[in-house]
Amino acid sequence: MPPEILLGAAAEYGTGSLRNLIDAMPMPVVEVDRNNRIAFANTAAEQLFGAGRERLRARYIAEVLPPGSPLIQSVEHVREKGGSVTEYGIDLSPSKTAKGEQLVDLYASPLVDSAGSILLVIQPRAIMDKMNRQLTHRDAVRSVSAMASMLAHEIKNPLSGIRGAAQLIEHSLPEAEKPLSTLIRSEVDRIVRLVERFEVFSDGRPMPMSPVNIHEVLDHVSRLASSGFAAHIAFEHRFDPSLPPILANRDRLVQAILNLVKNAAEAIGSERRAGRITLTTAFRPGVSMVVPTSGRRVALPFEVGILDNGPGIPEHLVPHLFEPFVTSKASGTGLGLALVAKVVSDHGGVIECERLKGQTLFRILLPMHHQRER
C-alpha cells in the first residue's frame, strides 16, 4: 500500500486508527520521529529487523541499519525536500560481508498531523524477484525448444549416416583397429540419446488434459521411488484431502514430479541415515499471476510441495536452476529441471525452489480444474 493511501486514511480516521490499520499489514511499516528515532513499528517490521517493537521504539533508525544505508539517505531527502521519495532495490543487509542481499523497495513520505515524522513503507523484493524468475524460466524453456528443433533436424540425421558408415568400415578393419569403430558408434549413440532428450522440448502439440487427482499422482510417484532409487528414504505425506481435481496430463505430471523426487533422493544420498522426502498439497486462494502474452490474471491456488532434508542446493545456483545446462551433478546434463519447468509451464503453472534451514523445497503452483457449466 503506497504512503499516499495510508496518509489519506490517517486524515480520515486519525493517526491512532492508522496505527491499528498498518499494524495488521503484511509489509513492514515504520514511523520515524523528527529526531530519527523509531516511534512505531508494525509486526512485519519486527520480523524484518529481528527485534520486538518495544526494543525498537526510541532507537535511532541508524542503529538498526548498516552504516551508510540508502534508507537513511532517503529519510534525510524527505526532510530536505518535504515530499515523498520512492527507492527501488535498497539493500538492508546487516553488513557488507553478510551472506546474500536483503533487497527491498522503499516508499517514504511525511506523516500527516505529526510534525517532523516520516512514514516508511518497506516492500521486500522476494515476491517480485520470484515472478521475474518465473518469466526467465519460461524464456529458457522457449530457448531450449528452438534449440531442440534445430538439433533434431540438423544433427540427428547426419549422426545416423556417421554411425552407418562406421558399421560398414568395421568389417574391413584389422582386428586391432575395430575398437575405434565401436567407439565411434557408441559415441554417436550417446549424442543421439542427448538429442532425443531435447526433442521433448520441441514438441509444441497441445497436451491432452483431463481431471486428475493430484494425491493419486503423488502416491504413485512415492511407490515408484520407494521400490527403486529411493528405497532407503522415508516418505511422508501431508495432503489436504478436500482438494478437488486439477486439469492436467497425468503422465507428464508424473514425469515432472518423479524427476523432482529423484533429484531429492540423489541430494540426500545413499549413505545418509534418516533421509526424508515430504510430499504436500495445499490450497492458497490468494496466489495469482498475470500471463505476459494476454495480460489476463490467472489464479494458481493449487500448491504441490516436494521437501527433502538433504544438504541443499548451492545458493548461487538457485536463481538459475530451471535454465538448461545448469546442474550441480558431476555427470548431469542440466536438462532435468528445465524439462520440469516446461511441463509445469504447459499446465499453466509456475515452479519455485526455496532453500530452508536444513531442507530444500520445490513448490509447484497450478490452476484448479473447474467443471464447465452445462
Coordinates of C-alpha atoms in Angstrom, one line a residue:
M1 CA 0.0 0.0 0.0
P2 CA 1.6 3.3 -1.1
P3 CA 2.1 6.1 1.6
E4 CA -0.5 8.4 0.0
I5 CA -3.2 5.8 0.7
L6 CA -2.0 5.5 4.3
L7 CA -1.9 9.2 4.6
G8 CA -5.4 9.5 3.3
A9 CA -6.5 7.0 5.9
A10 CA -4.8 9.0 8.6
A11 CA -6.5 12.2 7.6
E12 CA -9.9 10.5 7.6
Y13 CA -9.6 8.3 10.7
G14 CA -6.8 9.9 12.7
T15 CA -3.2 8.7 13.5
G16 CA -4.3 6.3 16.2
S17 CA -6.6 4.4 13.9
L18 CA -4.0 4.5 11.2
R19 CA -1.6 2.7 13.5
N20 CA -4.1 -0.1 14.2
L21 CA -4.5 -0.4 10.4
I22 CA -0.9 -0.6 9.5
D23 CA -0.1 -2.9 12.4
A24 CA -2.1 -5.6 10.6
M25 CA -0.4 -5.0 7.2
P26 CA 1.9 -7.8 5.8
M27 CA 4.6 -5.3 4.7
P28 CA 6.9 -3.6 7.2
V29 CA 5.8 0.0 8.2
V30 CA 7.9 2.3 10.4
E31 CA 7.3 5.8 11.8
V32 CA 10.4 7.8 12.4
D33 CA 10.1 11.0 14.5
R34 CA 11.8 14.3 14.0
N35 CA 15.0 13.1 15.7
N36 CA 15.2 10.0 13.5
R37 CA 14.1 7.7 16.4
I38 CA 11.6 4.9 15.7
A39 CA 8.2 5.9 17.1
F40 CA 6.3 3.0 15.8
A41 CA 7.0 -0.4 14.0
N42 CA 4.3 -2.9 12.9
T43 CA 4.6 -6.6 13.3
A44 CA 6.1 -7.1 9.9
A45 CA 8.8 -4.6 10.7
E46 CA 9.6 -6.5 13.9
Q47 CA 10.2 -9.6 11.7
L48 CA 12.3 -7.6 9.2
F49 CA 14.6 -6.1 11.9
G50 CA 14.6 -9.2 14.1
A51 CA 13.5 -7.2 17.2
G52 CA 10.3 -6.5 19.1
R53 CA 8.6 -3.1 18.9
E54 CA 9.5 -2.3 22.5
R55 CA 13.1 -2.8 21.7
L56 CA 12.9 -0.9 18.5
R57 CA 11.0 2.1 19.9
A58 CA 13.1 5.1 20.7
R59 CA 16.1 3.7 19.0
Y60 CA 17.7 5.7 16.2
I61 CA 16.8 4.3 12.7
A62 CA 20.6 4.2 12.0
E63 CA 21.1 1.8 14.9
V64 CA 19.1 -1.0 13.2
L65 CA 20.5 -0.4 9.7
P66 CA 24.0 -1.0 8.2
P67 CA 26.3 2.1 8.1
G68 CA 25.6 4.3 5.1
S69 CA 22.3 2.6 4.3
P70 CA 20.4 4.2 1.4
L71 CA 17.3 4.1 3.6
I72 CA 18.8 6.7 5.9
Q73 CA 19.6 8.9 3.0
S74 CA 16.0 8.6 1.8
V75 CA 14.8 9.8 5.2
E76 CA 17.1 12.8 5.0
H77 CA 15.9 13.6 1.5
V78 CA 12.3 13.6 2.6
R79 CA 13.2 16.0 5.4
E80 CA 15.0 18.3 3.0
K81 CA 12.5 18.3 0.1
G82 CA 9.3 17.9 2.1
G83 CA 7.9 15.4 -0.4
S84 CA 7.6 11.7 -0.9
V85 CA 10.5 9.5 -2.1
T86 CA 10.4 6.1 -3.8
E87 CA 13.5 3.9 -3.9
Y88 CA 13.9 0.5 -5.5
G89 CA 16.3 -2.3 -4.7
I90 CA 17.7 -0.9 -1.4
D91 CA 20.0 -3.4 0.4
L92 CA 19.1 -3.8 4.1
S93 CA 21.8 -6.5 4.7
P94 CA 23.4 -6.2 8.2
S95 CA 26.8 -5.6 6.7
K96 CA 28.8 -5.6 3.5
T97 CA 30.0 -9.1 4.4
A98 CA 26.6 -10.5 5.1
K99 CA 25.7 -13.7 3.2
G100 CA 23.2 -12.7 0.5
E101 CA 21.3 -9.4 -0.2
Q102 CA 18.2 -8.3 1.5
L103 CA 16.7 -6.1 -1.2
V104 CA 13.6 -4.0 -0.6
D105 CA 11.6 -1.2 -2.3
L106 CA 11.0 1.9 -0.1
Y107 CA 8.2 4.5 0.0
A108 CA 8.9 7.4 2.3
S109 CA 6.7 10.3 3.0
P110 CA 6.0 13.0 5.7
L111 CA 3.3 11.8 8.1
V112 CA 0.1 13.8 8.3
D113 CA -0.6 15.6 11.6
S114 CA 2.8 14.7 13.1
A115 CA 5.3 17.4 12.5
G116 CA 8.7 16.1 11.6
S117 CA 7.7 12.4 11.5
I118 CA 8.2 10.3 8.4
L119 CA 6.3 7.2 7.4
L120 CA 8.4 4.4 5.8
V121 CA 6.7 1.6 3.9
I122 CA 9.1 -1.2 3.0
Q123 CA 8.3 -3.8 0.4
P124 CA 10.6 -6.9 0.3
R125 CA 11.6 -7.8 -3.2
A126 CA 11.2 -11.6 -2.7
I127 CA 7.8 -11.9 -4.4
M128 CA 8.7 -9.7 -7.3
D129 CA 12.0 -11.4 -7.8
K130 CA 10.3 -14.8 -7.8
M131 CA 7.9 -13.7 -10.5
N132 CA 10.7 -12.3 -12.6
R133 CA 12.4 -15.7 -12.3
Q134 CA 9.3 -17.4 -13.5
L135 CA 9.4 -15.3 -16.7
T136 CA 13.1 -16.2 -17.0
H137 CA 12.2 -19.9 -16.7
R138 CA 9.6 -19.6 -19.4
D139 CA 12.1 -17.8 -21.7
A140 CA 14.6 -20.5 -21.0
V141 CA 12.0 -23.2 -22.0
R142 CA 11.3 -21.4 -25.2
S143 CA 15.1 -21.1 -26.0
V144 CA 15.5 -24.9 -25.4
S145 CA 12.5 -25.6 -27.6
A146 CA 14.1 -23.7 -30.5
M147 CA 17.4 -25.4 -29.9
A148 CA 15.8 -28.8 -29.8
S149 CA 14.0 -28.3 -33.1
M150 CA 17.3 -27.3 -34.7
L151 CA 19.2 -30.3 -33.2
A152 CA 16.6 -32.8 -34.3
H153 CA 16.7 -31.7 -37.9
E154 CA 20.4 -30.7 -38.4
I155 CA 22.2 -33.2 -36.2
K156 CA 20.3 -36.4 -35.8
N157 CA 20.2 -37.3 -39.5
P158 CA 23.9 -36.8 -40.1
L159 CA 24.7 -38.8 -37.0
S160 CA 22.7 -41.7 -38.4
G161 CA 24.9 -41.6 -41.5
I162 CA 28.1 -41.5 -39.4
R163 CA 27.0 -44.5 -37.4
G164 CA 26.1 -46.5 -40.6
A165 CA 29.5 -45.6 -42.2
A166 CA 31.4 -46.7 -39.0
Q167 CA 29.5 -50.0 -39.0
L168 CA 30.3 -50.7 -42.7
I169 CA 34.0 -50.0 -42.5
E170 CA 34.3 -52.1 -39.3
H171 CA 34.2 -55.3 -41.4
S172 CA 37.3 -54.2 -43.4
L173 CA 39.4 -53.0 -40.5
P174 CA 42.2 -55.1 -38.9
E175 CA 41.1 -56.7 -35.6
A176 CA 43.3 -54.2 -33.6
E177 CA 41.5 -51.2 -35.1
K178 CA 37.9 -52.4 -34.7
P179 CA 37.6 -50.9 -31.2
L180 CA 37.9 -47.5 -32.9
S181 CA 34.8 -48.2 -35.0
T182 CA 33.0 -49.4 -31.9
L183 CA 34.0 -46.2 -30.1
I184 CA 32.6 -44.1 -32.9
R185 CA 29.2 -46.0 -32.8
S186 CA 28.9 -45.7 -29.0
E187 CA 29.7 -42.0 -29.0
V188 CA 27.2 -41.4 -31.8
D189 CA 24.6 -43.4 -29.8
R190 CA 25.3 -41.2 -26.8
I191 CA 24.8 -38.0 -28.7
V192 CA 21.6 -39.3 -30.2
R193 CA 20.2 -40.0 -26.7
L194 CA 21.0 -36.5 -25.7
V195 CA 19.3 -35.1 -28.8
E196 CA 16.3 -37.3 -28.1
R197 CA 16.0 -35.7 -24.7
F198 CA 16.0 -32.3 -26.4
E199 CA 13.2 -33.4 -28.7
V200 CA 10.8 -33.4 -25.8
F201 CA 11.2 -29.6 -25.6
S202 CA 10.4 -29.2 -29.3
D203 CA 7.0 -30.9 -29.1
G204 CA 4.6 -28.0 -29.3
R205 CA 1.4 -30.0 -29.7
P206 CA -1.3 -29.4 -27.1
M207 CA -1.3 -31.9 -24.3
P208 CA -4.4 -34.0 -23.8
M209 CA -5.9 -32.8 -20.5
S210 CA -8.4 -34.4 -18.1
P211 CA -9.3 -34.0 -14.4
V212 CA -6.6 -35.6 -12.3
N213 CA -6.5 -36.4 -8.6
I214 CA -3.1 -35.0 -7.6
H215 CA -3.0 -37.2 -4.5
E216 CA -3.2 -40.3 -6.6
V217 CA -0.3 -39.0 -8.7
L218 CA 1.8 -38.3 -5.6
D219 CA 1.0 -41.7 -4.1
H220 CA 2.0 -43.3 -7.4
V221 CA 5.3 -41.4 -7.5
S222 CA 6.0 -42.4 -3.9
R223 CA 5.5 -46.1 -4.7
L224 CA 7.8 -45.9 -7.8
A225 CA 10.5 -44.2 -5.8
S226 CA 10.3 -46.4 -2.7
S227 CA 10.6 -49.6 -4.8
G228 CA 13.6 -48.3 -6.7
F229 CA 16.1 -45.4 -6.3
A230 CA 14.6 -44.1 -3.0
A231 CA 14.2 -47.4 -1.2
H232 CA 16.4 -46.1 1.7
I233 CA 14.4 -42.9 2.2
A234 CA 11.3 -42.4 4.3
F235 CA 8.3 -40.7 2.6
E236 CA 5.8 -38.5 4.4
H237 CA 2.5 -37.2 3.0
R238 CA 0.9 -34.0 4.2
F239 CA -2.2 -33.8 1.9
D240 CA -5.3 -31.6 2.0
P241 CA -8.0 -34.2 1.4
S242 CA -10.5 -31.6 0.4
L243 CA -8.8 -30.5 -2.8
P244 CA -10.7 -31.2 -6.0
P245 CA -9.1 -32.5 -9.2
I246 CA -6.8 -30.4 -11.4
L247 CA -6.9 -30.2 -15.2
A248 CA -3.7 -31.9 -16.2
N249 CA -1.9 -34.6 -18.3
R250 CA -1.3 -37.3 -15.7
D251 CA 1.7 -38.9 -17.5
R252 CA 3.5 -35.6 -17.9
L253 CA 2.8 -34.7 -14.3
V254 CA 4.1 -38.0 -13.0
Q255 CA 7.2 -37.4 -15.1
A256 CA 7.9 -34.0 -13.7
I257 CA 7.2 -34.9 -10.0
L258 CA 9.2 -38.1 -10.3
N259 CA 12.1 -36.1 -11.7
L260 CA 11.9 -33.8 -8.6
V261 CA 11.7 -36.7 -6.2
K262 CA 14.7 -38.4 -7.9
N263 CA 16.7 -35.2 -7.5
A264 CA 15.8 -35.0 -3.9
A265 CA 16.8 -38.7 -3.3
E266 CA 20.2 -38.1 -5.0
A267 CA 20.7 -35.0 -2.9
I268 CA 20.1 -37.0 0.3
G269 CA 22.5 -39.7 -0.9
S270 CA 22.5 -43.4 -0.3
E271 CA 24.7 -43.3 2.9
R272 CA 22.7 -40.7 4.8
R273 CA 20.5 -42.0 7.6
A274 CA 17.1 -40.6 8.4
G275 CA 16.7 -39.3 4.9
R276 CA 13.2 -38.0 4.4
I277 CA 11.1 -36.6 1.5
T278 CA 7.8 -34.9 2.3
L279 CA 5.1 -34.5 -0.4
T280 CA 2.5 -31.8 0.4
T281 CA -0.6 -30.3 -1.1
A282 CA -2.4 -27.1 0.0
F283 CA -4.9 -24.6 -1.2
R284 CA -3.6 -21.0 -1.5
P285 CA -6.5 -18.8 -2.6
G286 CA -4.6 -15.6 -2.8
V287 CA -1.9 -16.7 -5.3
S288 CA -2.2 -15.5 -8.9
M289 CA -0.1 -14.2 -11.7
V290 CA -0.5 -12.2 -14.9
V291 CA 0.0 -14.1 -18.2
P292 CA 2.5 -11.9 -20.1
T293 CA 1.1 -12.7 -23.6
S294 CA -2.6 -11.8 -22.8
G295 CA -2.4 -9.7 -19.7
R296 CA -5.0 -12.0 -18.1
R297 CA -4.7 -12.7 -14.4
V298 CA -4.8 -16.4 -13.6
A299 CA -5.4 -17.8 -10.2
L300 CA -2.9 -20.5 -9.1
P301 CA -4.4 -21.8 -5.8
F302 CA -3.2 -25.4 -6.0
E303 CA 0.1 -26.0 -4.4
V304 CA 2.2 -29.1 -4.6
G305 CA 5.4 -29.3 -2.5
I306 CA 8.4 -31.6 -2.6
L307 CA 10.5 -31.2 0.5
D308 CA 13.7 -33.0 1.3
N309 CA 16.2 -32.9 4.2
G310 CA 19.3 -33.2 2.0
P311 CA 22.3 -30.8 2.2
G312 CA 20.5 -28.2 0.0
I313 CA 21.2 -26.6 -3.4
P314 CA 24.2 -24.3 -3.6
E315 CA 22.9 -20.8 -3.1
H316 CA 24.5 -19.4 -6.3
L317 CA 22.5 -22.0 -8.4
V318 CA 19.1 -21.3 -7.0
P319 CA 18.2 -18.3 -9.4
H320 CA 19.2 -20.4 -12.4
L321 CA 18.0 -23.9 -11.5
F322 CA 15.4 -24.2 -14.3
E323 CA 17.7 -22.9 -17.0
P324 CA 19.1 -25.5 -19.4
F325 CA 22.6 -27.0 -18.7
V326 CA 22.6 -25.7 -15.1
T327 CA 23.5 -28.6 -12.7
S328 CA 25.4 -29.4 -9.6
K329 CA 25.9 -33.0 -10.6
A330 CA 29.3 -34.1 -12.0
S331 CA 27.6 -36.3 -14.6
G332 CA 24.4 -34.3 -15.1
T333 CA 23.2 -32.7 -18.3
G334 CA 21.3 -29.9 -16.7
L335 CA 18.1 -30.7 -18.7
G336 CA 16.0 -32.4 -16.0
L337 CA 14.8 -29.3 -14.2
A338 CA 14.4 -27.4 -17.5
L339 CA 12.0 -30.2 -18.6
V340 CA 10.1 -30.0 -15.3
A341 CA 9.8 -26.2 -15.9
K342 CA 8.4 -26.9 -19.3
V343 CA 5.8 -29.4 -18.1
V344 CA 4.7 -27.0 -15.3
S345 CA 4.5 -24.2 -17.8
D346 CA 2.5 -26.3 -20.2
H347 CA 0.0 -26.8 -17.4
G348 CA -0.3 -23.1 -16.9
G349 CA 1.6 -23.1 -13.6
V350 CA 4.8 -22.0 -12.1
I351 CA 7.6 -23.7 -10.1
E352 CA 9.9 -22.2 -7.5
C353 CA 12.7 -23.5 -5.3
E354 CA 13.3 -22.3 -1.8
R355 CA 16.2 -23.1 0.5
L356 CA 15.0 -23.7 4.0
K357 CA 17.0 -24.4 7.1
G358 CA 18.4 -27.8 6.5
Q359 CA 15.9 -28.5 3.8
T360 CA 15.1 -27.8 0.2
L361 CA 11.5 -27.1 -1.1
F362 CA 10.3 -27.3 -4.6
R363 CA 6.9 -25.6 -4.9
I364 CA 4.6 -26.1 -7.9
L365 CA 1.5 -23.7 -8.2
L366 CA -1.2 -24.8 -10.6
P367 CA -4.6 -23.6 -11.7
M368 CA -7.6 -25.6 -10.5
H369 CA -9.9 -27.6 -12.7
H370 CA -13.5 -26.2 -12.8
Q371 CA -16.3 -28.2 -14.3
R372 CA -17.9 -26.4 -17.2
E373 CA -21.4 -25.3 -16.7
R374 CA -24.0 -27.1 -18.9

